[in-house]
Tab-separated table of C-alpha atoms in Angstrom:
chain	number	residue	atom	x	y	z
A	631	MET	CA	-32.361	-13.112	-13.827
A	632	PRO	CA	-29.543	-12.048	-11.375
A	633	ASP	CA	-29.907	-14.272	-7.948
A	634	THR	CA	-30.858	-11.565	-5.295
A	635	SER	CA	-31.976	-14.239	-2.900
A	636	THR	CA	-29.967	-14.073	0.599
A	637	PRO	CA	-27.484	-16.681	0.538
A	638	SER	CA	-28.346	-19.209	3.431
A	639	VAL	CA	-26.639	-18.853	7.015
A	640	ASP	CA	-26.790	-20.239	10.308
A	641	PRO	CA	-29.976	-18.650	11.790
A	642	ALA	CA	-28.370	-18.650	15.332
A	643	ALA	CA	-25.292	-16.708	13.827
A	644	ALA	CA	-27.568	-14.356	11.930
A	645	ASP	CA	-29.688	-13.602	14.852
A	646	LEU	CA	-26.646	-12.831	16.947
A	647	VAL	CA	-25.203	-10.728	14.672
A	648	ALA	CA	-28.357	-8.748	13.808
A	649	GLY	CA	-28.599	-8.034	17.420
A	650	MET	CA	-25.222	-6.809	17.778
A	651	ALA	CA	-25.643	-4.656	14.612
A	652	ARG	CA	-28.742	-3.117	16.172
A	653	VAL	CA	-26.606	-2.236	19.618
A	654	ILE	CA	-24.798	0.066	17.300
A	655	GLY	CA	-27.573	1.395	15.563
A	656	LEU	CA	-27.416	-0.736	12.359
A	657	GLU	CA	-30.247	-2.271	10.783
A	658	LEU	CA	-28.373	-5.004	9.032
A	659	PRO	CA	-29.771	-5.795	5.600
A	660	ASP	CA	-30.052	-9.572	4.971
A	661	ILE	CA	-27.533	-9.466	1.771
A	662	CYS	CA	-24.887	-8.514	4.621
A	663	LEU	CA	-25.366	-11.305	6.760
A	664	PRO	CA	-22.854	-14.016	5.597
A	665	GLY	CA	-20.006	-11.313	5.073
A	666	VAL	CA	-20.708	-10.032	8.478
A	667	ILE	CA	-20.706	-13.427	10.030
A	668	ALA	CA	-17.529	-13.892	8.247
A	669	GLY	CA	-15.849	-10.794	9.568
A	670	VAL	CA	-16.976	-11.433	13.036
A	671	GLU	CA	-15.673	-15.062	12.861
A	672	ALA	CA	-12.330	-13.426	11.550
A	673	LEU	CA	-12.141	-11.015	14.653
A	674	GLN	CA	-13.035	-13.896	17.127
A	675	MET	CA	-9.984	-15.643	15.575
A	676	HIS	CA	-7.609	-12.701	16.179
A	677	LEU	CA	-8.895	-12.039	19.586
A	678	GLY	CA	-8.070	-15.641	20.184
A	679	VAL	CA	-4.449	-15.389	19.132
A	680	LEU	CA	-4.224	-12.180	21.159
A	681	ASP	CA	-5.602	-13.535	24.468
A	682	ALA	CA	-2.971	-16.748	23.604
A	683	ALA	CA	-0.123	-14.183	23.531
A	684	GLU	CA	-1.266	-12.460	26.639
A	685	ALA	CA	-1.369	-15.812	28.443
A	686	GLU	CA	1.985	-16.454	27.473
A	687	ASP	CA	3.285	-13.330	28.761
A	688	ARG	CA	1.679	-13.909	32.191
A	689	ARG	CA	3.634	-17.149	32.407
B	619	MET	CA	15.935	7.258	-17.608
B	620	SER	CA	15.832	8.514	-14.031
B	621	ILE	CA	14.048	11.180	-12.672
B	622	ALA	CA	17.028	13.283	-12.341
B	623	ASP	CA	17.666	12.828	-15.884
B	624	ILE	CA	14.001	13.967	-16.885
B	625	ALA	CA	14.511	17.039	-14.483
B	626	ARG	CA	17.798	18.002	-16.143
B	627	GLY	CA	16.219	17.479	-19.694
B	628	VAL	CA	13.482	19.811	-19.060
B	629	ALA	CA	15.342	22.416	-17.132
B	630	SER	CA	18.098	22.409	-20.099
B	631	GLY	CA	15.442	22.977	-22.510
B	632	GLN	CA	16.098	19.493	-24.422
B	633	VAL	CA	12.504	18.462	-23.661
B	634	SER	CA	9.534	20.557	-22.756
B	635	ALA	CA	7.461	19.804	-19.924
B	636	THR	CA	4.329	19.866	-21.920
B	637	ALA	CA	5.377	17.180	-24.397
B	638	LEU	CA	6.126	14.989	-21.253
B	639	ALA	CA	2.787	15.689	-19.869
B	640	GLU	CA	1.077	14.997	-23.325
B	641	ALA	CA	2.554	11.652	-23.518
B	642	ALA	CA	1.900	10.741	-19.893
B	643	LEU	CA	-1.876	11.576	-20.578
B	644	ARG	CA	-1.970	9.494	-23.674
B	645	ARG	CA	-0.461	6.651	-21.617
B	646	MET	CA	-2.992	7.055	-18.930
B	647	ARG	CA	-6.020	7.504	-21.425
B	648	GLY	CA	-4.894	4.068	-22.996
B	649	GLU	CA	-2.779	1.423	-20.970
B	650	GLY	CA	-3.755	3.289	-17.698
B	651	ARG	CA	-7.779	2.776	-18.445
B	652	GLU	CA	-7.164	-0.649	-19.973
B	653	ILE	CA	-5.654	-2.130	-16.758
B	654	ALA	CA	-7.999	-0.134	-14.423
B	655	ALA	CA	-4.992	1.763	-13.245
B	656	ALA	CA	-6.407	5.220	-13.739
B	657	THR	CA	-9.434	6.673	-12.588
B	658	ARG	CA	-9.479	10.115	-13.535
B	659	VAL	CA	-7.086	11.533	-16.120
B	660	LEU	CA	-6.351	15.255	-15.526
B	661	ASP	CA	-5.696	16.676	-18.873
B	662	ALA	CA	-6.394	20.507	-18.189
B	663	ARG	CA	-4.828	20.657	-15.041
B	664	ALA	CA	-1.591	18.687	-16.132
B	665	LEU	CA	-1.024	21.027	-19.378
B	666	ALA	CA	-1.606	24.084	-17.158
B	667	LYS	CA	0.911	23.030	-14.803
B	668	ALA	CA	3.416	22.028	-17.628
B	669	ALA	CA	3.267	25.187	-19.318
B	670	GLU	CA	3.784	26.860	-16.037
B	671	VAL	CA	7.432	24.848	-15.941
B	672	ASP	CA	8.024	25.845	-19.539
B	673	ALA	CA	7.321	29.109	-18.973
B	674	LEU	CA	10.106	28.985	-15.777
B	675	VAL	CA	12.535	27.367	-18.071
B	676	ALA	CA	11.839	30.012	-21.173
B	677	ALA	CA	12.414	32.741	-18.260
B	678	GLY	CA	15.788	31.230	-17.353
B	679	ALA	CA	14.338	30.328	-13.766
B	680	ASN	CA	15.222	26.941	-11.715
B	681	PRO	CA	11.965	25.045	-12.341
B	682	GLY	CA	12.709	22.466	-9.535
B	683	PRO	CA	14.188	18.938	-8.861
B	684	LEU	CA	11.075	17.313	-10.291
B	685	ALA	CA	10.853	19.760	-13.315
B	686	GLY	CA	8.362	18.406	-15.735
B	687	VAL	CA	8.115	15.129	-14.019
B	688	PRO	CA	4.616	13.389	-14.514
B	689	PHE	CA	2.981	11.595	-11.668
B	690	GLY	CA	-0.074	10.209	-10.288
B	691	VAL	CA	-1.731	9.907	-6.901
B	692	LYS	CA	-3.841	7.094	-4.969
B	693	ASP	CA	-7.371	8.312	-5.468
B	694	LEU	CA	-7.313	9.455	-1.531
B	695	PHE	CA	-5.255	12.163	-1.986
B	696	ASP	CA	-7.218	15.658	-2.331
B	697	VAL	CA	-6.954	17.190	-5.706
B	698	ALA	CA	-8.319	20.789	-5.833
B	699	GLY	CA	-11.626	20.965	-7.482
B	700	LEU	CA	-12.352	17.011	-7.394
B	701	PRO	CA	-14.291	14.965	-5.106
B	702	THR	CA	-11.850	12.581	-3.125
B	703	THR	CA	-13.393	9.206	-3.897
B	704	ALA	CA	-11.053	7.218	-1.778
B	705	GLY	CA	-12.135	4.384	-4.251
B	706	ALA	CA	-15.724	4.645	-3.043
B	707	ALA	CA	-18.686	4.950	-5.466
B	708	MET	CA	-20.646	6.875	-2.937
B	709	LEU	CA	-18.045	9.611	-2.980
B	710	ARG	CA	-18.141	10.051	-6.591
B	711	ASP	CA	-20.159	13.246	-6.149
B	712	ALA	CA	-18.924	14.236	-2.888
B	713	PRO	CA	-18.086	18.099	-2.636
B	714	PRO	CA	-14.876	18.986	-4.361
B	715	ALA	CA	-11.705	19.387	-2.231
B	716	ALA	CA	-10.929	23.037	-1.819
B	717	ARG	CA	-7.254	22.506	-2.159
B	718	ASP	CA	-4.536	19.691	-2.863
B	719	ALA	CA	-3.106	17.636	-0.589
B	720	GLU	CA	0.049	18.791	0.994
B	721	ALA	CA	2.112	16.246	-0.684
B	722	ILE	CA	1.051	17.149	-3.929
B	723	ARG	CA	1.541	20.909	-3.242
B	724	LEU	CA	5.078	20.079	-2.399
B	725	LEU	CA	5.907	17.823	-5.471
B	726	GLU	CA	4.252	20.529	-7.896
B	727	ALA	CA	6.416	23.125	-6.150
B	728	ALA	CA	9.284	21.225	-7.127
B	729	GLY	CA	8.071	21.073	-10.779
B	730	ALA	CA	6.274	17.669	-10.872
B	731	VAL	CA	3.087	17.691	-13.015
B	732	LEU	CA	0.032	15.700	-11.776
B	733	VAL	CA	-1.477	13.534	-14.458
B	734	ALA	CA	-3.986	11.199	-12.845
B	735	THR	CA	-5.596	9.919	-9.994
B	736	LEU	CA	-5.248	5.895	-9.275
B	737	ASN	CA	-7.102	3.181	-8.467
B	738	MET	CA	-7.574	1.524	-4.870
B	739	ASP	CA	-9.637	-0.870	-2.861
B	740	GLU	CA	-12.338	1.053	-1.484
B	741	PHE	CA	-11.577	3.092	1.567
B	742	ALA	CA	-7.865	1.402	1.168
B	743	TYR	CA	-9.304	-1.623	3.095
B	744	GLY	CA	-7.772	-4.582	1.019
B	745	PHE	CA	-4.591	-5.979	-0.484
B	746	ALA	CA	-6.022	-6.562	-4.104
B	747	THR	CA	-7.259	-3.503	-5.626
B	748	ILE	CA	-10.608	-5.319	-6.806
B	749	ASN	CA	-13.008	-2.463	-6.868
B	750	ALA	CA	-16.514	-2.808	-7.623
B	751	ALA	CA	-16.974	0.616	-8.745
B	752	PHE	CA	-13.575	1.232	-10.666
B	753	GLY	CA	-12.609	-2.010	-11.669
B	754	THR	CA	-9.622	-4.396	-10.899
B	755	THR	CA	-6.337	-3.145	-11.517
B	756	GLN	CA	-4.393	-5.564	-13.410
B	757	ASN	CA	-0.936	-6.351	-13.007
B	758	PRO	CA	1.239	-5.080	-15.880
B	759	HIS	CA	3.363	-8.021	-15.918
B	760	ASP	CA	0.561	-10.622	-16.259
B	761	ARG	CA	-2.703	-8.901	-16.885
B	762	SER	CA	-4.656	-11.915	-15.610
B	763	ARG	CA	-3.105	-11.252	-12.005
B	764	ILE	CA	-3.962	-8.815	-9.588
B	765	ALA	CA	-1.519	-5.849	-9.042
B	766	GLY	CA	-1.715	-6.158	-5.079
B	767	GLY	CA	-3.394	-3.235	-3.102
B	768	SER	CA	-4.742	-1.229	-1.753
B	769	SER	CA	-2.684	1.275	-3.520
B	770	GLY	CA	-2.739	-0.926	-6.729
B	771	GLY	CA	-3.269	1.414	-9.442
B	772	SER	CA	-0.314	3.495	-8.055
B	773	ALA	CA	2.026	0.443	-8.275
B	774	ALA	CA	0.541	-0.425	-11.779
B	775	ALA	CA	0.929	2.968	-13.016
B	776	VAL	CA	4.520	2.885	-12.356
B	777	ALA	CA	5.384	-0.727	-13.298
B	778	ALA	CA	3.784	-0.122	-16.754
B	779	GLY	CA	5.901	2.963	-17.401
B	780	LEU	CA	2.788	5.305	-17.533
B	781	VAL	CA	4.584	7.590	-15.122
B	782	PRO	CA	8.188	7.701	-13.483
B	783	PHE	CA	6.819	7.758	-9.976
B	784	SER	CA	3.371	7.771	-7.967
B	785	LEU	CA	2.225	8.269	-4.334
B	786	GLY	CA	0.250	5.616	-2.408
B	787	SER	CA	-0.727	5.074	1.268
B	788	ASP	CA	-0.156	2.327	3.507
B	789	THR	CA	-1.712	1.364	6.703
B	790	ASN	CA	-1.053	-2.281	6.843
B	791	GLY	CA	0.883	-3.029	3.746
B	792	SER	CA	-0.763	-0.893	0.916
B	793	ILE	CA	2.446	0.379	-0.495
B	794	ARG	CA	4.652	-2.587	0.144
B	795	VAL	CA	2.415	-5.382	-1.212
B	796	PRO	CA	1.513	-3.629	-4.599
B	797	ALA	CA	5.331	-2.941	-4.789
B	798	ALA	CA	6.280	-6.327	-4.564
B	799	LEU	CA	3.575	-7.837	-6.723
B	800	CYS	CA	4.474	-5.329	-9.301
B	801	GLY	CA	8.341	-5.531	-9.252
B	802	ILE	CA	8.929	-1.858	-8.167
B	803	TYR	CA	10.258	0.006	-5.344
B	804	GLY	CA	7.880	1.281	-2.626
B	805	LEU	CA	8.653	3.169	0.616
B	806	LYS	CA	6.389	3.043	3.651
B	807	PRO	CA	8.015	5.717	5.750
B	808	THR	CA	8.208	6.233	9.513
B	809	HIS	CA	4.952	6.949	10.768
B	810	GLU	CA	4.169	10.563	10.476
B	811	ALA	CA	7.247	11.214	8.535
B	812	LEU	CA	5.576	12.651	5.468
B	813	PRO	CA	2.596	15.059	5.396
B	814	MET	CA	-0.876	13.588	5.698
B	815	ASP	CA	-2.949	16.645	5.282
B	816	GLY	CA	-5.324	16.291	2.620
B	817	VAL	CA	-5.166	12.489	2.644
B	818	TYR	CA	-8.639	10.528	3.053
B	819	PRO	CA	-7.920	8.495	6.499
B	820	PHE	CA	-8.411	5.045	7.365
B	821	VAL	CA	-6.433	3.945	10.479
B	822	ASP	CA	-4.986	7.251	12.207
B	823	SER	CA	-2.479	5.396	14.274
B	824	PHE	CA	-0.673	3.660	11.511
B	825	ASP	CA	-1.750	5.473	8.060
B	826	ASP	CA	1.302	6.877	6.017
B	827	ILE	CA	2.064	7.927	2.695
B	828	GLY	CA	4.899	7.092	0.320
B	829	PRO	CA	6.292	6.930	-3.221
B	830	PHE	CA	6.604	4.178	-5.794
B	831	ALA	CA	9.410	4.399	-8.522
B	832	THR	CA	11.577	2.120	-10.403
B	833	ARG	CA	14.954	3.407	-9.101
B	834	VAL	CA	16.196	3.951	-5.404
B	835	ALA	CA	17.527	7.339	-6.484
B	836	ASP	CA	14.037	8.231	-7.659
B	837	LEU	CA	12.480	6.964	-4.708
B	838	LYS	CA	14.930	9.054	-2.556
B	839	ARG	CA	14.534	12.268	-4.713
B	840	VAL	CA	10.407	12.216	-4.071
B	841	TRP	CA	11.178	11.451	-0.399
B	842	ASP	CA	13.445	14.652	0.032
B	843	VAL	CA	11.144	16.812	-1.941
B	844	LEU	CA	8.351	15.744	0.432
B	845	GLY	CA	10.271	16.712	3.343
B	846	GLY	CA	11.400	13.399	4.509
B	847	ARG	CA	14.192	13.245	7.332
B	848	ALA	CA	15.932	10.398	8.372
B	849	ASP	CA	17.438	11.152	12.172
B	850	ALA	CA	18.492	7.715	13.051
B	851	GLY	CA	21.834	7.461	11.264
B	852	SER	CA	22.785	5.190	8.534
B	853	GLY	CA	24.038	2.141	10.210
B	854	MET	CA	24.396	-1.009	8.361
B	855	ARG	CA	24.016	-3.786	10.767
B	856	VAL	CA	21.890	-6.314	8.876
B	857	ALA	CA	19.865	-9.169	10.178
B	858	ARG	CA	17.179	-11.600	8.375
B	859	LEU	CA	13.914	-12.190	10.119
B	860	GLY	CA	13.104	-15.785	10.730
B	861	GLY	CA	9.992	-17.503	12.501
B	862	TRP	CA	6.915	-16.123	11.231
B	863	PHE	CA	8.723	-14.326	8.295
B	864	ALA	CA	10.043	-17.755	7.204
B	865	ARG	CA	6.882	-19.499	6.958
B	866	ASN	CA	4.483	-19.320	3.729
B	867	VAL	CA	7.350	-18.115	1.712
B	868	CYS	CA	7.944	-19.575	-1.882
B	869	ASP	CA	11.150	-21.361	-2.702
B	870	GLU	CA	12.489	-18.522	-5.086
B	871	LEU	CA	11.866	-15.560	-2.475
B	872	VAL	CA	13.824	-17.643	-0.017
B	873	GLN	CA	16.640	-18.075	-2.586
B	874	GLY	CA	16.367	-14.266	-3.053
B	875	VAL	CA	16.644	-13.369	0.581
B	876	ASP	CA	19.761	-15.985	0.730
B	877	ALA	CA	21.349	-14.040	-2.141
B	878	ILE	CA	21.057	-10.776	-0.373
B	879	ALA	CA	22.372	-12.270	2.907
B	880	ALA	CA	25.395	-13.859	0.794
B	881	HIS	CA	26.027	-10.445	-0.992
B	882	LEU	CA	26.358	-8.923	2.720
B	883	GLY	CA	28.776	-11.671	3.717
B	884	GLY	CA	26.106	-13.569	5.592
B	885	VAL	CA	23.739	-12.190	8.084
B	886	ASP	CA	22.241	-13.394	11.499
B	887	THR	CA	18.726	-14.681	11.687
B	888	VAL	CA	16.817	-13.015	14.335
B	889	ALA	CA	13.061	-13.297	15.482
B	890	LEU	CA	10.486	-10.864	16.732
B	891	PRO	CA	8.520	-12.468	19.471
B	892	GLN	CA	4.489	-12.944	19.115
B	893	VAL	CA	4.293	-11.823	15.431
B	894	ASP	CA	1.240	-13.710	14.988
B	895	ALA	CA	-0.405	-11.687	17.824
B	896	ALA	CA	1.094	-8.249	16.365
B	897	ARG	CA	-0.739	-9.241	13.135
B	898	SER	CA	-3.971	-10.246	15.040
B	899	ALA	CA	-3.732	-6.909	16.984
B	900	ALA	CA	-3.049	-5.099	13.696
B	901	PHE	CA	-6.252	-6.631	12.112
B	902	LEU	CA	-8.515	-5.788	15.156
B	903	MET	CA	-7.266	-2.184	15.440
B	904	THR	CA	-7.848	-1.787	11.589
B	905	ALA	CA	-11.241	-3.307	11.757
B	906	ALA	CA	-12.318	-1.219	14.931
B	907	GLU	CA	-10.952	1.894	13.720
B	908	GLY	CA	-12.157	1.471	9.865
B	909	GLY	CA	-15.535	0.510	11.261
B	910	ALA	CA	-15.995	3.279	13.665
B	911	ARG	CA	-15.015	5.924	11.052
B	912	HIS	CA	-17.744	4.629	8.514
B	913	LEU	CA	-20.347	3.707	11.000
B	914	PRO	CA	-22.468	6.919	10.267
B	915	GLU	CA	-22.711	6.219	6.439
B	916	LEU	CA	-23.105	2.304	7.163
B	917	ARG	CA	-26.182	3.340	9.082
B	918	LYS	CA	-27.651	5.443	6.384
B	919	ARG	CA	-26.631	3.738	3.103
B	920	PRO	CA	-24.999	0.238	3.721
B	921	LEU	CA	-25.800	-0.879	0.152
B	922	GLU	CA	-23.793	1.739	-1.553
B	923	PHE	CA	-20.457	0.345	-0.263
B	924	ASP	CA	-18.329	-2.184	-2.026
B	925	PRO	CA	-19.838	-5.426	-0.628
B	926	GLN	CA	-16.417	-6.790	0.337
B	927	THR	CA	-15.500	-3.810	2.174
B	928	ARG	CA	-18.731	-3.193	3.546
B	929	ASP	CA	-19.154	-6.233	5.603
B	930	ARG	CA	-15.462	-6.276	7.135
B	931	LEU	CA	-16.308	-2.740	8.255
B	932	ILE	CA	-19.643	-3.719	9.957
B	933	ALA	CA	-17.888	-6.438	11.724
B	934	GLY	CA	-15.403	-4.110	12.735
B	935	ALA	CA	-17.451	-1.450	14.084
B	936	MET	CA	-19.148	-4.224	16.272
B	937	LEU	CA	-15.734	-5.111	18.131
B	938	PRO	CA	-16.141	-4.603	21.692
B	939	ALA	CA	-13.920	-1.807	23.154
B	940	SER	CA	-12.095	-4.532	25.338
B	941	GLY	CA	-10.821	-6.202	22.114
B	942	TYR	CA	-9.349	-2.767	20.943
B	943	PHE	CA	-7.772	-2.111	24.129
B	944	ALA	CA	-6.082	-5.315	24.514
B	945	ALA	CA	-4.599	-4.891	20.965
B	946	GLU	CA	-3.463	-1.314	21.792
B	947	ALA	CA	-1.624	-2.792	24.798
B	948	PHE	CA	-0.190	-5.646	22.960
B	949	ARG	CA	1.288	-2.848	20.577
B	950	ALA	CA	2.966	-1.164	23.215
B	951	ARG	CA	4.808	-4.441	24.302
B	952	PHE	CA	5.416	-5.332	20.608
B	953	ARG	CA	7.150	-2.070	19.861
B	954	ARG	CA	9.346	-2.613	23.098
B	955	ALA	CA	10.544	-6.302	21.573
B	956	ALA	CA	11.460	-4.235	18.172
B	957	GLU	CA	13.125	-1.832	19.897
B	958	ALA	CA	15.478	-4.206	21.504
B	959	LEU	CA	16.083	-5.740	18.325
B	960	PHE	CA	17.118	-2.627	16.629
B	961	ALA	CA	19.641	-1.796	19.388
B	962	ARG	CA	21.614	-4.699	17.917
B	963	TYR	CA	20.553	-4.009	14.208
B	964	ASP	CA	19.841	-1.186	11.791
B	965	VAL	CA	17.949	-3.302	9.030
B	966	LEU	CA	15.957	-6.137	9.249
B	967	ILE	CA	15.279	-8.162	6.105
B	968	ALA	CA	11.830	-9.752	5.444
B	969	PRO	CA	9.367	-10.936	2.585
B	970	ALA	CA	6.863	-8.477	1.417
B	971	ALA	CA	4.553	-10.895	-0.024
B	972	GLY	CA	4.931	-14.563	0.167
B	973	GLU	CA	4.619	-15.517	-3.627
B	974	VAL	CA	3.808	-14.075	-6.777
B	975	ALA	CA	0.675	-11.878	-7.682
B	976	PRO	CA	-2.519	-14.411	-7.625
B	977	ARG	CA	-4.757	-14.506	-10.388
B	978	ILE	CA	-7.627	-12.228	-11.059
B	979	ASP	CA	-10.258	-15.328	-11.482
B	980	ASN	CA	-8.952	-16.780	-8.130
B	981	PRO	CA	-7.404	-14.214	-5.910
B	982	MET	CA	-6.397	-16.686	-3.276
B	983	ILE	CA	-3.065	-17.224	-1.534
B	984	THR	CA	-1.792	-20.041	0.523
B	985	VAL	CA	-1.047	-19.461	4.327
B	986	ASP	CA	-0.504	-22.664	6.723
B	987	GLY	CA	-1.469	-24.928	3.947
B	988	LYS	CA	-5.009	-23.242	3.469
B	989	ARG	CA	-6.292	-21.512	0.464
B	990	VAL	CA	-7.315	-17.918	2.019
B	991	PRO	CA	-8.528	-14.720	0.078
B	992	ALA	CA	-5.667	-12.456	-1.108
B	993	ARG	CA	-7.741	-9.366	-0.465
B	994	ALA	CA	-7.361	-9.742	3.314
B	995	GLN	CA	-4.414	-12.070	4.009
B	996	LEU	CA	-1.694	-10.598	1.463
B	997	GLY	CA	-0.375	-8.475	4.434
B	998	ILE	CA	0.745	-11.251	6.778
B	999	PHE	CA	4.374	-9.930	6.521
B	1000	THR	CA	3.749	-6.196	6.254
B	1001	GLN	CA	1.208	-5.830	9.056
B	1002	PRO	CA	2.892	-6.414	12.058
B	1003	LEU	CA	5.649	-3.851	11.063
B	1004	SER	CA	3.680	-0.745	9.998
B	1005	PHE	CA	1.418	-1.473	13.477
B	1006	ILE	CA	4.501	-0.026	15.052
B	1007	GLY	CA	5.364	2.681	12.733
B	1008	LEU	CA	8.592	1.049	11.179
B	1009	PRO	CA	9.856	2.455	8.114
B	1010	VAL	CA	10.216	-0.061	5.088
B	1011	ILE	CA	11.286	-0.034	1.650
B	1012	THR	CA	10.346	-2.844	-0.345
B	1013	VAL	CA	12.741	-3.820	-3.218
B	1014	PRO	CA	11.987	-6.153	-6.348
B	1015	LEU	CA	14.266	-9.173	-6.673
B	1016	TYR	CA	16.086	-8.561	-9.888
B	1017	ARG	CA	14.551	-11.506	-12.243
B	1018	PRO	CA	13.954	-10.502	-15.854
B	1019	GLY	CA	11.150	-12.583	-17.484
B	1020	LYS	CA	9.514	-13.640	-14.245
B	1021	LEU	CA	6.561	-12.808	-12.214
B	1022	PRO	CA	7.803	-10.000	-9.506
B	1023	LEU	CA	8.747	-10.875	-6.096
B	1024	GLY	CA	9.609	-8.381	-3.282
B	1025	VAL	CA	11.534	-7.870	-0.144
B	1026	GLN	CA	11.142	-5.602	2.840
B	1027	LEU	CA	14.037	-3.868	4.091
B	1028	VAL	CA	13.092	-2.765	7.735
B	1029	GLY	CA	14.476	0.053	9.733
B	1030	LYS	CA	14.033	1.628	12.935
B	1031	PRO	CA	11.882	4.719	13.407
B	1032	GLY	CA	13.949	7.719	11.558
B	1033	GLY	CA	16.238	4.733	10.050
B	1034	GLU	CA	15.232	5.611	6.307
B	1035	ALA	CA	19.022	6.494	5.733
B	1036	SER	CA	19.998	3.003	6.295
B	1037	LEU	CA	17.402	1.743	4.308
B	1038	PHE	CA	18.214	3.922	1.130
B	1039	ALA	CA	21.883	2.939	1.468
B	1040	LEU	CA	21.276	-0.821	1.703
B	1041	ALA	CA	18.854	-0.649	-1.227
B	1042	GLU	CA	21.159	1.260	-3.433
B	1043	ALA	CA	23.942	-1.281	-2.564
B	1044	LEU	CA	21.636	-4.039	-3.702
B	1045	GLU	CA	20.435	-2.455	-6.784
B	1046	ALA	CA	24.222	-1.651	-7.862
B	1047	ALA	CA	24.978	-5.250	-7.287
B	1048	ARG	CA	21.789	-6.361	-9.504
B	1049	ILE	CA	20.528	-8.179	-6.882
B	1050	THR	CA	17.467	-6.125	-6.727
B	1051	GLY	CA	15.982	-4.146	-9.344
B	1052	VAL	CA	13.093	-3.592	-12.117
B	1053	SER	CA	12.729	-5.343	-15.136
B	1054	LEU	CA	9.707	-3.571	-16.670
B	1055	PRO	CA	7.120	-5.611	-18.591
B	1056	GLU	CA	7.818	-5.465	-22.521
B	1057	SER	CA	4.174	-3.850	-22.754
B	1058	GLY	CA	5.015	-0.866	-20.759
B	1059	ALA	CA	8.284	0.239	-22.267
B	1060	MET	CA	7.506	4.024	-22.798
B	1061	LEU	CA	9.744	4.974	-19.489
B	1062	GLY	CA	11.679	1.693	-19.649
B	1063	PRO	CA	14.946	0.482	-19.357
B	1064	LYS	CA	16.149	2.250	-22.863
B	1065	GLY	CA	14.895	5.326	-21.055
B	1066	ASP	CA	12.593	6.813	-23.663
B	1067	ALA	CA	10.906	9.625	-21.809
B	1068	VAL	CA	8.243	10.132	-24.246
B	1069	ASP	CA	6.025	8.178	-26.518
B	1070	ALA	CA	7.829	6.449	-29.215
B	1071	GLY	CA	4.887	6.868	-31.358
C-alpha cells in the first residue's frame, strides 16, 4: 500500500501557512503542507538577502 | 553536417525533405521516447510540411534557408490543432491551439519541418526536467543523469542527434542550464528580441525563447530566421566575472574558463556587486509572478499539479506585495550596475552550471558546502543575468569523452553580434565545441543527415 499519510510538520508552521493560504482563497490540502512550508522558508531566506543588500546600499 | 549543408542538400535535390523528416520522426519515436525528450511525435504534420518543401524544390522555387531541416519545440509553444501542455498533465485536454506560435511560423516559412514537442519541467518551473506526468528527461551523455531544465527535452533532443536544432524558453536559465549539462550551444537572447506570441508564459518580465544547436553557425542561422537583430555593435572587449561567479565551480570548469582567457591573451577579472541579492530578487519575482498566474487553478484543483511545482507556486502566491516591490526596485539598481560594467566591456564570461549533470537518483548539487536540490538551485549563475534581460550564449567546453560543462558568454542588451563572434572564435580554436555521445550519432560529427539504417 502506498503511504498516503501526511508527513509530520511543525503544527505552528502548518497553522501559519494554512492561514496565509486562506487569505488568498486557497484551502491548503494537508499533503501540500511540507512543500509549502519549505517554499515559504525559501522565500524568507531570499527576502533576508534582499534586506541585507538594501541595508548595505543605505550605508 | 551543418544546418546550411542540410538545407543546401535539400534545395539541390540531393536529399529529400521527406526522407529527412521520416528519419527524424523515427529517431523521436525511438531514442526520443526512451530518454523522455519527446512528448508528442508529429508524423502527419511533419510529412505534410516536408512534402511541401519537396514540391517547391521540384518546381524550381527557393525552399528557404532552413529547407527540410527537422526541429522540435519545447512543449509550451502553440502548435495548431494541439493542446499546449506547458508540461502539465492538467492541460493535456486543454482546447487546441488555433494557430502556431509565431516562432514556429517563421521557421516553417523558412522551410524547417516541425517533428516533435519536447519535454520540460511543469510550467517551466525547475532546472531539472523531472516531470511527474511526462517523465524525467535523461542526459544523452549518461542516461543516469538529468538533462537540466526546464527546456531539458529540447537540449537532450539536439545533444542526442535527434534533430539539428530545437527551441526552448529561458526565464531564469532554462536554455542555458540544459545546454551546459547536455554539452551543446544555447542562446538566451536580449529580453523581447524574439517573438513570444503563442508561447505559454511563466514570468512575463523575463521570459524569452531561443534555439539550441551543435554549432555556432547553426544557432546564428536560426536566430536570423527568427528575426533576431543585434544593434549594440560587435565589440570584443572581454572580461571574466569573479566573485559570486567564481565560487561553487568545479576545478575543470575553472580550467576551461582559464583556457578561454588565455586564448584571448588574458582578460580582466571583474565583479558585479550584490549578485546574491540579484539572484534572490529573481527568485522572489519568479515565485510571485508564477504563483499569481496559476492561483486560479491552484484554488480549483491543486492536486492535479506536479507536487514539486505546486508547492513552490503556492508559496509564491503568498509572497507579500512588499517583497515583490523590493525585488523590482533592486532589479533597477542591479541593471544600472551592469550597465556601468558594459561601458567598459562587451562580453563577460561566467560559468553556466557549476558542475556536471547530477544523477537522476540523487538530483542534488553542492552550494557553499551544502547539498541542495538541483531542481531549484542549478540556476545560481544564470538567474542574476536573465533577470535584467541580458543576452547570453552558453558554449560547451570541448572535452570529448567527458561529461559536459558549459560557459556563459554574456552581452549587453542588443549585443548578440559580439557573442556570436566570440563563440565562433572559441569554436574555431577547439576550446569550445560539441562532442556528441556515441549513442546519438545520427546527426553526429560524421555528418550523416539521415538514418544509417
